[in-house]
Coordinates of N, CA and C in Angstrom, one line a residue:
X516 N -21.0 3.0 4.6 CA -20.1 3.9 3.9 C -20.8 4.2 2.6
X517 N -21.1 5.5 2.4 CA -21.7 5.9 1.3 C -20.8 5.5 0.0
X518 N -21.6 5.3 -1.1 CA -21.0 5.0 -2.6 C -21.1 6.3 -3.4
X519 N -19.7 6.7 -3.6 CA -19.5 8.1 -3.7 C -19.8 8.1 -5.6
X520 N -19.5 6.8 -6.5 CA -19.7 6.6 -7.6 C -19.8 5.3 -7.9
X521 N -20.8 5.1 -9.3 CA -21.7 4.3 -9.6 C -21.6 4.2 -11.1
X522 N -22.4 3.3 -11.6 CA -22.4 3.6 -12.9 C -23.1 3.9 -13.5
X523 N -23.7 5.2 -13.2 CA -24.4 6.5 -13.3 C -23.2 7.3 -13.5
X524 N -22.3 7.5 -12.9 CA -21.4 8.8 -12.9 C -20.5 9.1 -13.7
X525 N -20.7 10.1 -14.3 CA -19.9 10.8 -15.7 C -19.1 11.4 -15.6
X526 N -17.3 11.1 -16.1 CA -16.3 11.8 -15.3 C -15.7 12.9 -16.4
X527 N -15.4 13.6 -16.1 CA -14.7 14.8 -16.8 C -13.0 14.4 -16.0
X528 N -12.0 14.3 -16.8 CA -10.7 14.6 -16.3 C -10.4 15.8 -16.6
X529 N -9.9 16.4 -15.9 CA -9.5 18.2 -15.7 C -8.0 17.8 -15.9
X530 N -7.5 18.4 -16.6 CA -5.9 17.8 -17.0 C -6.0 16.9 -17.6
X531 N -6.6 16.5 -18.6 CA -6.1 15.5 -19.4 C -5.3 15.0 -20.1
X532 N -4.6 16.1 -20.9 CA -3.3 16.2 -21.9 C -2.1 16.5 -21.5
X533 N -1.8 16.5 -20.1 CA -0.5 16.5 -19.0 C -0.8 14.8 -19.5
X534 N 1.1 14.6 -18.8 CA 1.6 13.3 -18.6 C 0.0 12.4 -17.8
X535 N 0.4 13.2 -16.8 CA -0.3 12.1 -15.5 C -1.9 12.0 -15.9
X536 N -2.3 13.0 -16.7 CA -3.5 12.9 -16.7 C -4.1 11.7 -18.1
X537 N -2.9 11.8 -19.1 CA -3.5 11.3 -20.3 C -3.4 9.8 -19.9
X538 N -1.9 8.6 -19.3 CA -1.8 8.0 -18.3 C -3.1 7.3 -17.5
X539 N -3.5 8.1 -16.6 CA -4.5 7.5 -15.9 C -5.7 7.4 -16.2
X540 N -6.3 8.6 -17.2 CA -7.1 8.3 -18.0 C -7.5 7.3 -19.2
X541 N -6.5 7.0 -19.6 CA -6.0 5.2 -20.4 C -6.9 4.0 -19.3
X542 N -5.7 4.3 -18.0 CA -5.9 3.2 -17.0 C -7.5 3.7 -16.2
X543 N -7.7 4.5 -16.2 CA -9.4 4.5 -15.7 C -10.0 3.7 -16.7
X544 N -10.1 4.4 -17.9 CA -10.8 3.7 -19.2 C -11.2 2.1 -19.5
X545 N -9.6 1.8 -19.6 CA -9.7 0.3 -19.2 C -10.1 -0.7 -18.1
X546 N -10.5 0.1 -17.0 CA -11.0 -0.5 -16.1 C -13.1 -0.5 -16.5
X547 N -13.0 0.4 -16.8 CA -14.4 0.2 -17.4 C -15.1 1.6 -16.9
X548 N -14.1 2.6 -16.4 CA -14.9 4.0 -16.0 C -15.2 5.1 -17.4
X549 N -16.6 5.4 -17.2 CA -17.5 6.5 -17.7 C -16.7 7.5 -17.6
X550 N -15.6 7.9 -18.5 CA -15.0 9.2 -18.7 C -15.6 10.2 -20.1
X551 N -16.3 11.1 -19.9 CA -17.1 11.2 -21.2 C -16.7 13.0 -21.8
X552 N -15.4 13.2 -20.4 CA -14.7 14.9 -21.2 C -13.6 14.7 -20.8
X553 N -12.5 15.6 -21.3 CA -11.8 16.0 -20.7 C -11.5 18.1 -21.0
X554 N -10.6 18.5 -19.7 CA -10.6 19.8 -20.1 C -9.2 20.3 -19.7
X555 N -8.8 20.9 -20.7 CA -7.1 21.4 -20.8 C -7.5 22.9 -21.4
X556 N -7.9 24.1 -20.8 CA -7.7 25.2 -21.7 C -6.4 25.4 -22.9
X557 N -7.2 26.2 -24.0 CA -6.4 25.4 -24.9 C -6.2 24.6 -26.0
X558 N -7.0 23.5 -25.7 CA -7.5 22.8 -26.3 C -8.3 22.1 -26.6
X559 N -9.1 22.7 -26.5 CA -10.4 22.2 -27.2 C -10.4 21.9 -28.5
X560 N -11.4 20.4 -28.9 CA -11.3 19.8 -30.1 C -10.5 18.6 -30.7
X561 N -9.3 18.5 -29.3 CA -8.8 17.7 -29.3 C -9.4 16.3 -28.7
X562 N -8.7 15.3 -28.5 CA -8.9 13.8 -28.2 C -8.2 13.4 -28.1
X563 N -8.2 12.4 -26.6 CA -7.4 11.9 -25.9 C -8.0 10.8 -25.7
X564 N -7.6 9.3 -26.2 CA -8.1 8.1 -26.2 C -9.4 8.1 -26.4
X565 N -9.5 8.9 -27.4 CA -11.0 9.1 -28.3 C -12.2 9.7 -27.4
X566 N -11.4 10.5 -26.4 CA -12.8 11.6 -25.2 C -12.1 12.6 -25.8
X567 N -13.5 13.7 -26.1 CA -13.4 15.0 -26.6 C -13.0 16.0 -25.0
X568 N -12.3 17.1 -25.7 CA -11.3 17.8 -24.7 C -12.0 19.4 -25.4
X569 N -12.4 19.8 -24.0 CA -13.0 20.9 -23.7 C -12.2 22.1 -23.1
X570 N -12.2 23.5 -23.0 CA -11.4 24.3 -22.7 C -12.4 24.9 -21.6
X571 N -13.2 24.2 -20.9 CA -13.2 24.7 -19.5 C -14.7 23.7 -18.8
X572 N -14.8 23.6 -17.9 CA -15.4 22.6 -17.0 C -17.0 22.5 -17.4
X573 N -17.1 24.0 -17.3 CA -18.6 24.0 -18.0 C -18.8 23.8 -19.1
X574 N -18.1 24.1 -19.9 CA -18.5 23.8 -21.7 C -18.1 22.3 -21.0
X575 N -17.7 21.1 -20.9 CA -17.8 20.1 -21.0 C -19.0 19.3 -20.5
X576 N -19.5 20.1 -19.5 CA -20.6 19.2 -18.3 C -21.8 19.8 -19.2
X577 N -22.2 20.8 -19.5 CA -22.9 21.1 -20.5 C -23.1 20.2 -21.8
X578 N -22.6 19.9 -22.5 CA -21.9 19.2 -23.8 C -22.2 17.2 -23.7
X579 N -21.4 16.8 -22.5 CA -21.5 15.6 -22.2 C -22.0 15.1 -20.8
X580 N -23.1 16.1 -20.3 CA -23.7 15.5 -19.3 C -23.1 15.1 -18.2
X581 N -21.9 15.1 -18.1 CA -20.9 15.0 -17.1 C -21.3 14.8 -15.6
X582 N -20.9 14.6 -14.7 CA -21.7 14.9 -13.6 C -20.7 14.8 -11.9
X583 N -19.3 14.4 -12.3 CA -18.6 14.3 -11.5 C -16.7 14.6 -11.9
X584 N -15.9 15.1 -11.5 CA -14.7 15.3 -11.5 C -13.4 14.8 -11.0
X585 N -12.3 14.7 -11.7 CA -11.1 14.3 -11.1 C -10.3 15.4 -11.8
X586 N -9.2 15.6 -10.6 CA -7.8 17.0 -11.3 C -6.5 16.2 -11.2
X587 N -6.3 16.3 -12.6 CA -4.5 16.2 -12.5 C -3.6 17.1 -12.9
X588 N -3.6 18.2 -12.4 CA -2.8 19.8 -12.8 C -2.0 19.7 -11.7
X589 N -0.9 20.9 -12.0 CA 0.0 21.0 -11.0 C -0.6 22.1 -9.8
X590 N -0.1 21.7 -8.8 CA -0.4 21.9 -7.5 C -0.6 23.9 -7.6
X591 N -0.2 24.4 -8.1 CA -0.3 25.8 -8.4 C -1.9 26.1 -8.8
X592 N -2.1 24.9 -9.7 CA -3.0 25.0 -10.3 C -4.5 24.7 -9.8
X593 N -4.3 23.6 -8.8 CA -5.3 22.3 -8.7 C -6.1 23.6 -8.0
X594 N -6.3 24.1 -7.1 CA -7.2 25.2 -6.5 C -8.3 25.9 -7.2
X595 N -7.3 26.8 -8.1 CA -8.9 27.5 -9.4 C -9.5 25.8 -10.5
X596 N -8.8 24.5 -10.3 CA -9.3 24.0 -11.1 C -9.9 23.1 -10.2
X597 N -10.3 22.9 -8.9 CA -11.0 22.2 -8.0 C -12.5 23.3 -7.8
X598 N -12.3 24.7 -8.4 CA -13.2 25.8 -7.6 C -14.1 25.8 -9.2
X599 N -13.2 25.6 -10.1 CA -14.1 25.5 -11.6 C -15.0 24.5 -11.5
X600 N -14.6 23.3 -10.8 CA -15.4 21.6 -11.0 C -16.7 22.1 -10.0
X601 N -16.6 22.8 -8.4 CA -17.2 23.3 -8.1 C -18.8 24.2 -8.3
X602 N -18.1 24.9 -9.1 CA -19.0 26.1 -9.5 C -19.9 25.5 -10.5
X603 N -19.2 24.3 -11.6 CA -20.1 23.8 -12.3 C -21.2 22.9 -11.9
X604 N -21.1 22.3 -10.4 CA -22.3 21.7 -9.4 C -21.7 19.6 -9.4
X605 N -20.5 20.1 -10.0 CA -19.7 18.2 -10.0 C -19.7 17.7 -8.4
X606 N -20.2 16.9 -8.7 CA -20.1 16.1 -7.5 C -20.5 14.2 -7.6
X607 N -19.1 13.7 -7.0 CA -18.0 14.2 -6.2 C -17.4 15.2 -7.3
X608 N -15.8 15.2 -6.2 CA -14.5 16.4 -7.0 C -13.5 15.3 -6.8
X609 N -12.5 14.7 -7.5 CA -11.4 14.0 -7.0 C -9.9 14.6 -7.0
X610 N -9.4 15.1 -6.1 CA -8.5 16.1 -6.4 C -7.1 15.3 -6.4
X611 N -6.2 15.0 -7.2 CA -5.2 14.1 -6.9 C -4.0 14.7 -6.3
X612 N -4.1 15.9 -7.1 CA -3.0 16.3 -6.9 C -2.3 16.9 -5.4
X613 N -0.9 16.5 -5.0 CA -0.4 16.6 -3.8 C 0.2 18.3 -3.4
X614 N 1.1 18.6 -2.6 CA 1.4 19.7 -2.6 C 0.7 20.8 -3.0
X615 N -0.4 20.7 -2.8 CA -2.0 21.9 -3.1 C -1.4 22.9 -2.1
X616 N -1.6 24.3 -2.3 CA -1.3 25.3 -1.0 C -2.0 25.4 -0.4
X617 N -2.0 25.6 1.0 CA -3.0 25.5 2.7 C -4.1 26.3 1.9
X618 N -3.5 27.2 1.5 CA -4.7 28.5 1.5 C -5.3 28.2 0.2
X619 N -4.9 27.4 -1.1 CA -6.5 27.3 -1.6 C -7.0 25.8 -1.4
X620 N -6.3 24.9 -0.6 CA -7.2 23.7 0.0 C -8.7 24.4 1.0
X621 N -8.1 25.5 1.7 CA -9.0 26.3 2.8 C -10.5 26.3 1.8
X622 N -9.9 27.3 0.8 CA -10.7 28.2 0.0 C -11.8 27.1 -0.7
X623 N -11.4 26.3 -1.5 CA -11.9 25.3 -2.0 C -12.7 24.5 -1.1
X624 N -12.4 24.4 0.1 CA -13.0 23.2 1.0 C -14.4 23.9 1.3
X625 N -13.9 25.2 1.6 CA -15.0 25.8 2.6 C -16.4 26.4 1.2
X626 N -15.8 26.1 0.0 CA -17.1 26.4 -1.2 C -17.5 25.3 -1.5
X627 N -17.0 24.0 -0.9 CA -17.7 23.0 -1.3 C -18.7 22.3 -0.1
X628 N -18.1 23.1 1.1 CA -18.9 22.8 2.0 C -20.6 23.8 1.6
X629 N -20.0 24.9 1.1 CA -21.3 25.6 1.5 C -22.5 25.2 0.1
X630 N -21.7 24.3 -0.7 CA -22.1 24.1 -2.1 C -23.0 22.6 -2.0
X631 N -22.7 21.8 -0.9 CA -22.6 20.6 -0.2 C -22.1 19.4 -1.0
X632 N -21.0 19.9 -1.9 CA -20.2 19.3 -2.7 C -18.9 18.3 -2.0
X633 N -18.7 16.8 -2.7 CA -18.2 16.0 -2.0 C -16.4 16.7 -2.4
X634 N -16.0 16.9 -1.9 CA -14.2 16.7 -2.6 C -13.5 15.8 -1.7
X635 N -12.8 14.8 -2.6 CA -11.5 13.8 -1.6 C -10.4 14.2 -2.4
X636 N -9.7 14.5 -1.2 CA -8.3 14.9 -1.7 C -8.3 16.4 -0.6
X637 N -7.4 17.0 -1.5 CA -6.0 16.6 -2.0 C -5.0 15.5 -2.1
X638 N -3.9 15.6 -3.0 CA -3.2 14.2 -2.5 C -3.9 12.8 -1.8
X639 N -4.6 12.4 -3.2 CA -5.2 11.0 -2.7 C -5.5 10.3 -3.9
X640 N -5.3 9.1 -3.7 CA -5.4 8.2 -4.9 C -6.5 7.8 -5.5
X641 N -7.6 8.3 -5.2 CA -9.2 8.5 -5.8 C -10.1 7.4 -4.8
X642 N -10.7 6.9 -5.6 CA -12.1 6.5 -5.5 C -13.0 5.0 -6.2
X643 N -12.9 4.0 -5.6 CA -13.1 2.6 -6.7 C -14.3 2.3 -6.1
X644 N -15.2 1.7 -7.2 CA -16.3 0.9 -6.6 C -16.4 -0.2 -7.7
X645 N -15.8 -1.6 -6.6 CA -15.6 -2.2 -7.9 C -17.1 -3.1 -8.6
X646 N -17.6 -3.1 -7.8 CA -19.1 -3.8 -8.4 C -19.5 -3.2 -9.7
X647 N -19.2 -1.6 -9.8 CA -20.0 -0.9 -10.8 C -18.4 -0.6 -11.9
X648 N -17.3 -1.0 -11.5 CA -16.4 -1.1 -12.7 C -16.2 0.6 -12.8
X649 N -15.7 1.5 -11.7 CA -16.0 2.6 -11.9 C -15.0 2.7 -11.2
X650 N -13.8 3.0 -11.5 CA -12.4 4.0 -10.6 C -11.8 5.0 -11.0
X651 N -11.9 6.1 -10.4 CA -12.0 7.7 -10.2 C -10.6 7.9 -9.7
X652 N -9.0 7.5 -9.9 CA -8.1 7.3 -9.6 C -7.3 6.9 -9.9
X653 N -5.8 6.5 -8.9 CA -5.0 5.9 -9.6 C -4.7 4.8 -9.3
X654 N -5.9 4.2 -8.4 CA -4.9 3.3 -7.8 C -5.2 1.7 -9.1
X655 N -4.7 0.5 -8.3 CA -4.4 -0.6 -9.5 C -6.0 -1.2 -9.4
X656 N -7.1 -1.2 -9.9 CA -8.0 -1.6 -10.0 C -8.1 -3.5 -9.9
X657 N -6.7 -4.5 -10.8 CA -6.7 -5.4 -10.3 C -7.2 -6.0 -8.8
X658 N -6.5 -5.1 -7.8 CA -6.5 -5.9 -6.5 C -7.9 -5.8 -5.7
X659 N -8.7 -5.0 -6.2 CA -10.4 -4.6 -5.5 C -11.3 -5.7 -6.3
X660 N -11.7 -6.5 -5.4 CA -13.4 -7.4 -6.4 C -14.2 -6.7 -5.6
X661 N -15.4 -6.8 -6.4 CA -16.5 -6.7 -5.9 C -16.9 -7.4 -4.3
X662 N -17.9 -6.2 -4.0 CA -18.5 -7.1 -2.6 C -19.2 -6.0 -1.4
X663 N -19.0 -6.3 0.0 CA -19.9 -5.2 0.9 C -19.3 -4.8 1.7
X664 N -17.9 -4.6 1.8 CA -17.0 -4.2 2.5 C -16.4 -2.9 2.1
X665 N -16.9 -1.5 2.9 CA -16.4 -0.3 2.4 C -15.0 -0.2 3.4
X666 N -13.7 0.5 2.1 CA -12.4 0.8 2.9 C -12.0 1.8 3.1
X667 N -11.8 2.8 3.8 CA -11.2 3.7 3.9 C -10.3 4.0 4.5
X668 N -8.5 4.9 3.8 CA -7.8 4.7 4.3 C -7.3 6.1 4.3
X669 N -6.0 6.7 5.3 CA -5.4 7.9 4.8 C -4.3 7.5 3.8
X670 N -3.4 6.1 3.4 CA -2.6 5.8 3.0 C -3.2 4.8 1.8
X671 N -2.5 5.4 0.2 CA -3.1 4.8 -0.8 C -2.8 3.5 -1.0
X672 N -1.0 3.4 -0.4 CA -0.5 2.1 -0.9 C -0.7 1.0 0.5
X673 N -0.8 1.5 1.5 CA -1.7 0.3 2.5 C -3.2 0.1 2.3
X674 N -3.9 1.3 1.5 CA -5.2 0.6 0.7 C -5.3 -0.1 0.0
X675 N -4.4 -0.2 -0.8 CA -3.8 -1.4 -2.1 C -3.9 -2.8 -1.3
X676 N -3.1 -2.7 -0.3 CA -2.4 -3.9 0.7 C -3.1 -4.6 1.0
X677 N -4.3 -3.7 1.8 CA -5.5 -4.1 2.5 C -6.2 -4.9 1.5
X678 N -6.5 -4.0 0.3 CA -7.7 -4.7 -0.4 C -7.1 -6.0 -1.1
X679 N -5.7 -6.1 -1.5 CA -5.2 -7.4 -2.6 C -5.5 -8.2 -1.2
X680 N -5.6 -7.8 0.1 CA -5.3 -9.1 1.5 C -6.8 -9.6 0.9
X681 N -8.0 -8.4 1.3 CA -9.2 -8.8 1.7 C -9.5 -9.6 0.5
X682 N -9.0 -9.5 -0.9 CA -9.7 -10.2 -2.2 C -9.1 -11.8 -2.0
X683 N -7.6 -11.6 -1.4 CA -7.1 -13.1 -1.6 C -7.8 -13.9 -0.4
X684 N -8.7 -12.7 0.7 CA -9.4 -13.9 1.9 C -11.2 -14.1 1.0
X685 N -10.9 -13.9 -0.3 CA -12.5 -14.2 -0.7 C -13.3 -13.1 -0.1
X686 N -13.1 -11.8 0.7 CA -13.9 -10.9 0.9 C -13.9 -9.7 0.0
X687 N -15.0 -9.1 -0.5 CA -14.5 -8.2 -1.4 C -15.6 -6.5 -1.0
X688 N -15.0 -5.8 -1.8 CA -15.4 -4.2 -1.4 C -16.1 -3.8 -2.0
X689 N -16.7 -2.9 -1.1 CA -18.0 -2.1 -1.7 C -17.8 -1.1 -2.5
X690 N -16.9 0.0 -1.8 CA -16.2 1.3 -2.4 C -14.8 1.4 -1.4
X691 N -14.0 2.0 -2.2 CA -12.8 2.3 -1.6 C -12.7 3.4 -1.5

């Protein structure tokens, strides 16, 4: 199972000054993830748990060397802001947000296919690798230790389940 992030990887949150985004980007932080922008058109200049906030994807990745993405916008939105993370060459893309419409999940998919860009998601709880202290998501970082067991699941909260089982059998994960 490929290690989609490392700690090498430089995250831009896309929504950062919404609820959900300012939130998880706290709880990423504290887990020990490289968040080094965020971007809310708008506002720029601002700071959000002391990461400078950009008014569009490329002035950030530009600026802070950035090199990978997560979206927490509303679902109207997540589309042109999954095709922005895109166009700027991010990779991965972590797209959280649920209720995305069919036709720009299509649209988005098929520019990242031809871009050979990673995106997980829509509606999905991100991305942990706990060896390198790097979660791209929401889920609880407590329950993943380190180790060589990659997990993948379509359900966030029986990945939770899985992983607190595998840590309490002394096995631990590679990437989730």
């Amino acid at each position: 199972m490929a290690i989609l992030v490392d700690k090498d990887t430089r995250i831009i949150v896309q929504g950062i000054t919404g609820g959900q985004g300012t939130f998880h980007a706290g709880a990423m932080l504290k887990y020990g993830t490289k968040i080094v922008a965020g971007v809310t058109p708008g506002k720029s200049g601002e700071q959000i748990h002391g990461i400078p906030v950009f008014d569009s994807v490329r002035e950030a990745k530009n600026a802070q060397d950035a090199t990978a993405s997560i979206i927490f916008v509303p679902a109207a939105f997540a589309g042109d802001a999954a095709l922005e993370a895109i166009a700027a060459d991010l990779d991965p893309i972590v797209l959280i947000t649920e209720h995305v419409p069919v036709k720009d999940e299509i649209r988005l998919i098929a520019e990242a296919k031809r871009k050979g860009i990673t995106v997980i998601g829509p509606n999905t709880p991100g991305i942990i690798t706990p060896g390198a202290r790097q979660k791209v998501g929401i889920m609880p970082g407590h329950v993943f230790t380190a180790g060589e067991v990659g997990l993948m699941s379509r359900s966030g909260t029986l990945t939770y389940e899985i992983a607190a089982g595998m840590t309490n059998a002394g096995i631990g994960i590679s990437t989730a």
